[in-house]
Short mmCIF file of N, CA and C and ligand atoms in Angstrom, two decimals:
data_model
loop_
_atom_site.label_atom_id
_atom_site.label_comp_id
_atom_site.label_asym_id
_atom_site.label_seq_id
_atom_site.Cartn_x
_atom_site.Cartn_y
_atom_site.Cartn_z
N UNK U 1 5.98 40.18 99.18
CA UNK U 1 6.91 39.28 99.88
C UNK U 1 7.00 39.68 101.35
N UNK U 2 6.93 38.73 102.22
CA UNK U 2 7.15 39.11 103.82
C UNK U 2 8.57 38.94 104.36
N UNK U 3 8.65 39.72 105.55
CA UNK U 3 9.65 39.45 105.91
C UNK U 3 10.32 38.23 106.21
N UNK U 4 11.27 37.89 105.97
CA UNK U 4 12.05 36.33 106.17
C UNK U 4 11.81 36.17 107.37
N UNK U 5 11.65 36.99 108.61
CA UNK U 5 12.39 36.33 109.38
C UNK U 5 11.25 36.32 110.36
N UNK U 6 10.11 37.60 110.30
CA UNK U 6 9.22 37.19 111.32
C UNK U 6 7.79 36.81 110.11
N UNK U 7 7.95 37.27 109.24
CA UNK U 7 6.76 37.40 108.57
C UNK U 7 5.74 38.46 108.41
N UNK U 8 6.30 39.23 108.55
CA UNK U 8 5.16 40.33 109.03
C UNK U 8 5.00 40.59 106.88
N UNK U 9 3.67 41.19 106.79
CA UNK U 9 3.60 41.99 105.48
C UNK U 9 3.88 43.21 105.40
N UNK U 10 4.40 43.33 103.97
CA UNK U 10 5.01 44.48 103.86
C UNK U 10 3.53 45.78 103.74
N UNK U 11 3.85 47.06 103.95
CA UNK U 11 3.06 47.71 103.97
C UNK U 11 3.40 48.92 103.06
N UNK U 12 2.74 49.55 102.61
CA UNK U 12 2.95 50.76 101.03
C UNK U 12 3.29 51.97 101.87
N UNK U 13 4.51 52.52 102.39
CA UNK U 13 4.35 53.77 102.99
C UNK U 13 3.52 54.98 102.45
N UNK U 14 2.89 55.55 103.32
CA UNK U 14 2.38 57.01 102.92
C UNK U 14 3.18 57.57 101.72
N UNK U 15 4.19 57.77 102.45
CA UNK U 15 5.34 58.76 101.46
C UNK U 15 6.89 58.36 101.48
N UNK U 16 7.29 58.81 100.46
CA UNK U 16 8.88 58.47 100.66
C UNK U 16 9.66 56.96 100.24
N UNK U 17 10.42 56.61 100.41
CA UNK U 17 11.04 55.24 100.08
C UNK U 17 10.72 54.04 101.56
N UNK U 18 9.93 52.75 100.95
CA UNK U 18 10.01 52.14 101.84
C UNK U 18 11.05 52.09 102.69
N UNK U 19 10.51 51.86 104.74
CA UNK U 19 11.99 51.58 104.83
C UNK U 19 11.89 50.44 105.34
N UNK U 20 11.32 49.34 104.65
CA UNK U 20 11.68 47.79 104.52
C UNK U 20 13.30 47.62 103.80
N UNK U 21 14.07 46.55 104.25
CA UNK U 21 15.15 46.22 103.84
C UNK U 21 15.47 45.47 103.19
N UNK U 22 16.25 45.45 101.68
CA UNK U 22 16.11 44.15 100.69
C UNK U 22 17.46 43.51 101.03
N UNK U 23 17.70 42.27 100.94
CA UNK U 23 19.13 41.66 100.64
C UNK U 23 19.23 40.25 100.15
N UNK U 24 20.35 39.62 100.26
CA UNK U 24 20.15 38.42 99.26
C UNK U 24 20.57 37.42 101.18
N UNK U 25 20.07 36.52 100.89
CA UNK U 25 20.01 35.77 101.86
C UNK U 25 20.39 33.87 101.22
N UNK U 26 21.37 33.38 101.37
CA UNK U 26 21.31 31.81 100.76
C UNK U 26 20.77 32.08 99.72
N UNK U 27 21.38 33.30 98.83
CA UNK U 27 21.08 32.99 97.13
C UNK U 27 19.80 33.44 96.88
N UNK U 28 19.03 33.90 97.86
CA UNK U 28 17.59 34.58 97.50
C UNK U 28 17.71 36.25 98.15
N UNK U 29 16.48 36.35 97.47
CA UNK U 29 16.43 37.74 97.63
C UNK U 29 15.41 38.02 98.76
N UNK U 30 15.51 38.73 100.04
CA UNK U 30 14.76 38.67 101.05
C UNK U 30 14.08 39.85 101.11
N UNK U 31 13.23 40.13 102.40
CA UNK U 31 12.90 41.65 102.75
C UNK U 31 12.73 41.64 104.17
N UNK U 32 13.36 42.74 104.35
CA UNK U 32 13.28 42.65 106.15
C UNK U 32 12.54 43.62 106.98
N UNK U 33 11.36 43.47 107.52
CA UNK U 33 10.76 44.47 107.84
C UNK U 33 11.41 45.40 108.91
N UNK U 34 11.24 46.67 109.19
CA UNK U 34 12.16 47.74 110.26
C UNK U 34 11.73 47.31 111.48
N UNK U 35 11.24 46.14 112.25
CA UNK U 35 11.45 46.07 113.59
C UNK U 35 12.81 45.35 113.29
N UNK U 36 12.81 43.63 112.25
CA UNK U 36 13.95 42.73 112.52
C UNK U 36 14.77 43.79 111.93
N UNK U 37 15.52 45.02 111.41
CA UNK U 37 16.36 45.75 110.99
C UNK U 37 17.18 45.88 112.17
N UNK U 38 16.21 46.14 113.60
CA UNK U 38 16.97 46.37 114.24
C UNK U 38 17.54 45.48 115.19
N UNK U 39 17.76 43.89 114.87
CA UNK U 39 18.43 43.17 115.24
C UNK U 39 19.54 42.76 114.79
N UNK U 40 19.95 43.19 113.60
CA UNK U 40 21.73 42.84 113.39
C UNK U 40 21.99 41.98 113.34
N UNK U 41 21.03 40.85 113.37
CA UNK U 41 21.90 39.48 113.29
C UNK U 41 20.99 38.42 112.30
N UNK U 42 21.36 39.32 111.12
CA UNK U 42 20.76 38.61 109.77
C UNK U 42 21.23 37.66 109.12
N UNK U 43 22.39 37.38 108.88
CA UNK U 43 23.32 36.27 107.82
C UNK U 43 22.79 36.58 107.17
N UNK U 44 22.59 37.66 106.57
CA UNK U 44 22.43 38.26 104.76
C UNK U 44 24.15 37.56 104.33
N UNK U 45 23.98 37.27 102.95
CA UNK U 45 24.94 37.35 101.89
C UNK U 45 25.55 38.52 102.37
N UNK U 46 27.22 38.48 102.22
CA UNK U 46 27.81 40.42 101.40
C UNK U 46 28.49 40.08 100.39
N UNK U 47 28.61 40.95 99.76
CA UNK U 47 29.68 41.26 98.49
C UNK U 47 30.74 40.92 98.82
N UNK U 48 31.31 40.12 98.33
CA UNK U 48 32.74 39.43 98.21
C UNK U 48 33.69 40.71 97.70
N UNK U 49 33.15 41.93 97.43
CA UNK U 49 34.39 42.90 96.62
C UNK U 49 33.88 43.87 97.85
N UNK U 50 33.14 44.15 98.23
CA UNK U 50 33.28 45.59 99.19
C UNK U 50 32.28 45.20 100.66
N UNK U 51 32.13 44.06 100.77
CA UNK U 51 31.37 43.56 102.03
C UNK U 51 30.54 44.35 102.25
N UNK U 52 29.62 44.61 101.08
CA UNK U 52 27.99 45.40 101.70
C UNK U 52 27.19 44.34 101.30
N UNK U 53 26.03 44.34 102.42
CA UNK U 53 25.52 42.91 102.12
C UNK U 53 23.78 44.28 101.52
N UNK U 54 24.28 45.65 100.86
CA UNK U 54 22.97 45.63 99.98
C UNK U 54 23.00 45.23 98.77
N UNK U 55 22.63 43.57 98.80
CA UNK U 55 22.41 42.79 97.20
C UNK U 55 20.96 42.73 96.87
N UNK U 56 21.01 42.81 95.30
CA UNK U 56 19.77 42.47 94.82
C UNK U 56 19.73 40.80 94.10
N UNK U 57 18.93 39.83 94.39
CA UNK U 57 19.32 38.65 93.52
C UNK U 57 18.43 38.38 92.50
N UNK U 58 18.74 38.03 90.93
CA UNK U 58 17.79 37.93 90.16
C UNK U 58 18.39 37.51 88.46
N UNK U 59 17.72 36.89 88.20
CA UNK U 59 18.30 35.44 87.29
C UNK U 59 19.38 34.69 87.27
N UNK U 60 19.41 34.45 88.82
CA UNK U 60 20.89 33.27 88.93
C UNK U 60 22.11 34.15 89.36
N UNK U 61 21.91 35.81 89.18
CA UNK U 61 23.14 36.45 89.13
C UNK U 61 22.90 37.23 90.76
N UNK U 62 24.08 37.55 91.16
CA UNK U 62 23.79 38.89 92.65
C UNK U 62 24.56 40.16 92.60
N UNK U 63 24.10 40.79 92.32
CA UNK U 63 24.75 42.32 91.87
C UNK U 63 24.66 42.78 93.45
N UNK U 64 25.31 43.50 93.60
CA UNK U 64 26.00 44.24 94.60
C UNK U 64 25.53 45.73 94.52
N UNK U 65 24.60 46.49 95.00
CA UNK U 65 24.03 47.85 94.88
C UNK U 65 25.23 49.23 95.35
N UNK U 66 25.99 48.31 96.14
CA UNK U 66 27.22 49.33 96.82
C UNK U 66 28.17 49.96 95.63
N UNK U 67 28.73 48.42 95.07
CA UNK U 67 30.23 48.65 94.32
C UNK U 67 29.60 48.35 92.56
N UNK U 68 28.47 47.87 92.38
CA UNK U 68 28.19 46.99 91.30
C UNK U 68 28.60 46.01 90.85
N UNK U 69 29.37 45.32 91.92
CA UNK U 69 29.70 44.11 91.29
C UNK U 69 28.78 42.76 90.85
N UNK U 70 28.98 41.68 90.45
CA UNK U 70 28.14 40.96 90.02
C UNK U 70 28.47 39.39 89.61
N UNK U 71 27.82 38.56 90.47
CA UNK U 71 28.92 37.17 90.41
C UNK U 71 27.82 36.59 90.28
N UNK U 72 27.84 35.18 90.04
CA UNK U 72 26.57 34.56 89.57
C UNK U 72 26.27 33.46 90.92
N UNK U 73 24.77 33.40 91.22
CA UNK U 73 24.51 33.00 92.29
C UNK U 73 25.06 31.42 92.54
N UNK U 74 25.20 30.84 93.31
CA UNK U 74 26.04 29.54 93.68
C UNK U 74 24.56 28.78 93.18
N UNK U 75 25.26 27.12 92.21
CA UNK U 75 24.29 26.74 91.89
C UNK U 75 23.67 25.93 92.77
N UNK U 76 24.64 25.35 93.50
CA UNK U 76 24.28 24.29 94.51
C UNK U 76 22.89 24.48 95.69
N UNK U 77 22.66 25.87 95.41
CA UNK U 77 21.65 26.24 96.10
C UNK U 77 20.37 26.41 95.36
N UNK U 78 20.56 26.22 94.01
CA UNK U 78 19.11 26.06 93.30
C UNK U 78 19.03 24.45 93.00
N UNK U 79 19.65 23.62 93.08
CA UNK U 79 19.40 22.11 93.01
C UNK U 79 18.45 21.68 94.04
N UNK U 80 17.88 20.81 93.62
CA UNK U 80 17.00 20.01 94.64
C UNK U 80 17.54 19.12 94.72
N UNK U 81 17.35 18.21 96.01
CA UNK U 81 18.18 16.88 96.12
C UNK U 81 16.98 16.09 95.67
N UNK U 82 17.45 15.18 94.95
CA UNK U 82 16.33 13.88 94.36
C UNK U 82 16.36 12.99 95.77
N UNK U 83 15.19 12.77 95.71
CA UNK U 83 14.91 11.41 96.78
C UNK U 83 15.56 10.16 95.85
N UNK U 84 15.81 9.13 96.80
CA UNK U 84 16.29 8.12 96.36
C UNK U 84 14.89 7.30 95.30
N UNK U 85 15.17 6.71 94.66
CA UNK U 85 13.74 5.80 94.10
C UNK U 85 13.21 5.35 94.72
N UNK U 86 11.72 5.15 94.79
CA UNK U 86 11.58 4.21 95.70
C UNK U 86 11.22 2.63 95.33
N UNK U 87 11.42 1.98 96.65
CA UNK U 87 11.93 0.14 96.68
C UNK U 87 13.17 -0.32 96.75
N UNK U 88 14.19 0.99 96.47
CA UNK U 88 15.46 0.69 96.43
C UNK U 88 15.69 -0.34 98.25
N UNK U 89 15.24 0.50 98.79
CA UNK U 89 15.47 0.33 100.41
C UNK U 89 15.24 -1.51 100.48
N UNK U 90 14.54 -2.26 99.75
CA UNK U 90 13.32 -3.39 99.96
C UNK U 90 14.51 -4.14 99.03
N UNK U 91 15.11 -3.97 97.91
CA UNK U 91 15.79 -4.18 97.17
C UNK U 91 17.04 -4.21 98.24
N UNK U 92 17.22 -3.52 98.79
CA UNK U 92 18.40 -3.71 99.55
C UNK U 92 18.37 -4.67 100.66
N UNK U 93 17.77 -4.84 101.10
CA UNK U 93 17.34 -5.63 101.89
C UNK U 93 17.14 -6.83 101.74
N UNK U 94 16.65 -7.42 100.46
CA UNK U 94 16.38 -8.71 100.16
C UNK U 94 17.47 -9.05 100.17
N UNK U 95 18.86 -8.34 99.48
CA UNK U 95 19.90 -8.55 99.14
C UNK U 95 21.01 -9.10 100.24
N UNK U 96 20.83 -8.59 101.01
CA UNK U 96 21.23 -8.52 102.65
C UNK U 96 20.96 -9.55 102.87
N UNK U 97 19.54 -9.86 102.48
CA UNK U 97 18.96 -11.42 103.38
C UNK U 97 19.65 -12.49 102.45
N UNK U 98 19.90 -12.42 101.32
CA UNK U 98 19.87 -13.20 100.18
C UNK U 98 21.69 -13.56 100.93
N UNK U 99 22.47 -12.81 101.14
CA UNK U 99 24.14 -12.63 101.69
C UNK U 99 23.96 -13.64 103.44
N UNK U 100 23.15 -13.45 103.77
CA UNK U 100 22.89 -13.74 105.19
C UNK U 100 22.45 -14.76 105.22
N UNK U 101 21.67 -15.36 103.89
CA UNK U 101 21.36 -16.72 103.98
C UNK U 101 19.80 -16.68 104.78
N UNK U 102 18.79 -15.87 104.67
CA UNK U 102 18.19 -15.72 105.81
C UNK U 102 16.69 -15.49 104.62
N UNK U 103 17.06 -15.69 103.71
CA UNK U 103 15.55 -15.51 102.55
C UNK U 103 14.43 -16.66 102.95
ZN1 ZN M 201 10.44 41.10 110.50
ZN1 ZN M 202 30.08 45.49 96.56
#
């Protein structure tokens, strides 16, 4: 996964714990590579119980790595909006003309 925000790929450190940054971002789970770390101006998600925004997100739920808390991700953000049908628009329109006298 690349970073959200510039894209860069992530890379396997030599040694030690990556220090790429995970968090939940609009209900997903992001990664932030250590240059954008040091811009501070992420709009990560935080925890609604202890405002640490280190979340992990994963099956609908967002656990909180700080406090453990755990609330279930907002659904409205996994919906897709349906396009309207289409012809409706043409349908509407005739209708219009049909009111207007103009068919
Ligand atoms: Zn980046
Ligand atoms: Zn917390």
């Amino acid at each position: 996964m690349p970073c959200y925000r510039c894209g860069a790929r992530q890379t396997d450190p030599v040694r030690g714990a990556s220090p790429w940054q995970r968090g939940v971002r609009n209900e997903s789970q992001v990664l932030i590579c250590p240059d954008c770390q040091r811009l501070h101006d992420h709009d990560l998600d935080a925890c609604s119980t202890c405002g640490s925004a280190a979340l992990i997100c994963r099956l609908g739920e967002v656990e909180c790595r700080s406090c453990g808390a755990v609330r279930m991700a907002r659904s409205d953000a996994l919906t897709v909006s349906v396009p309207p049908p289409p012809g409706l628009s043409a349908e509407v329109e005739a209708a219009l003309n049909r009111v207007l006298g103009r068919a």
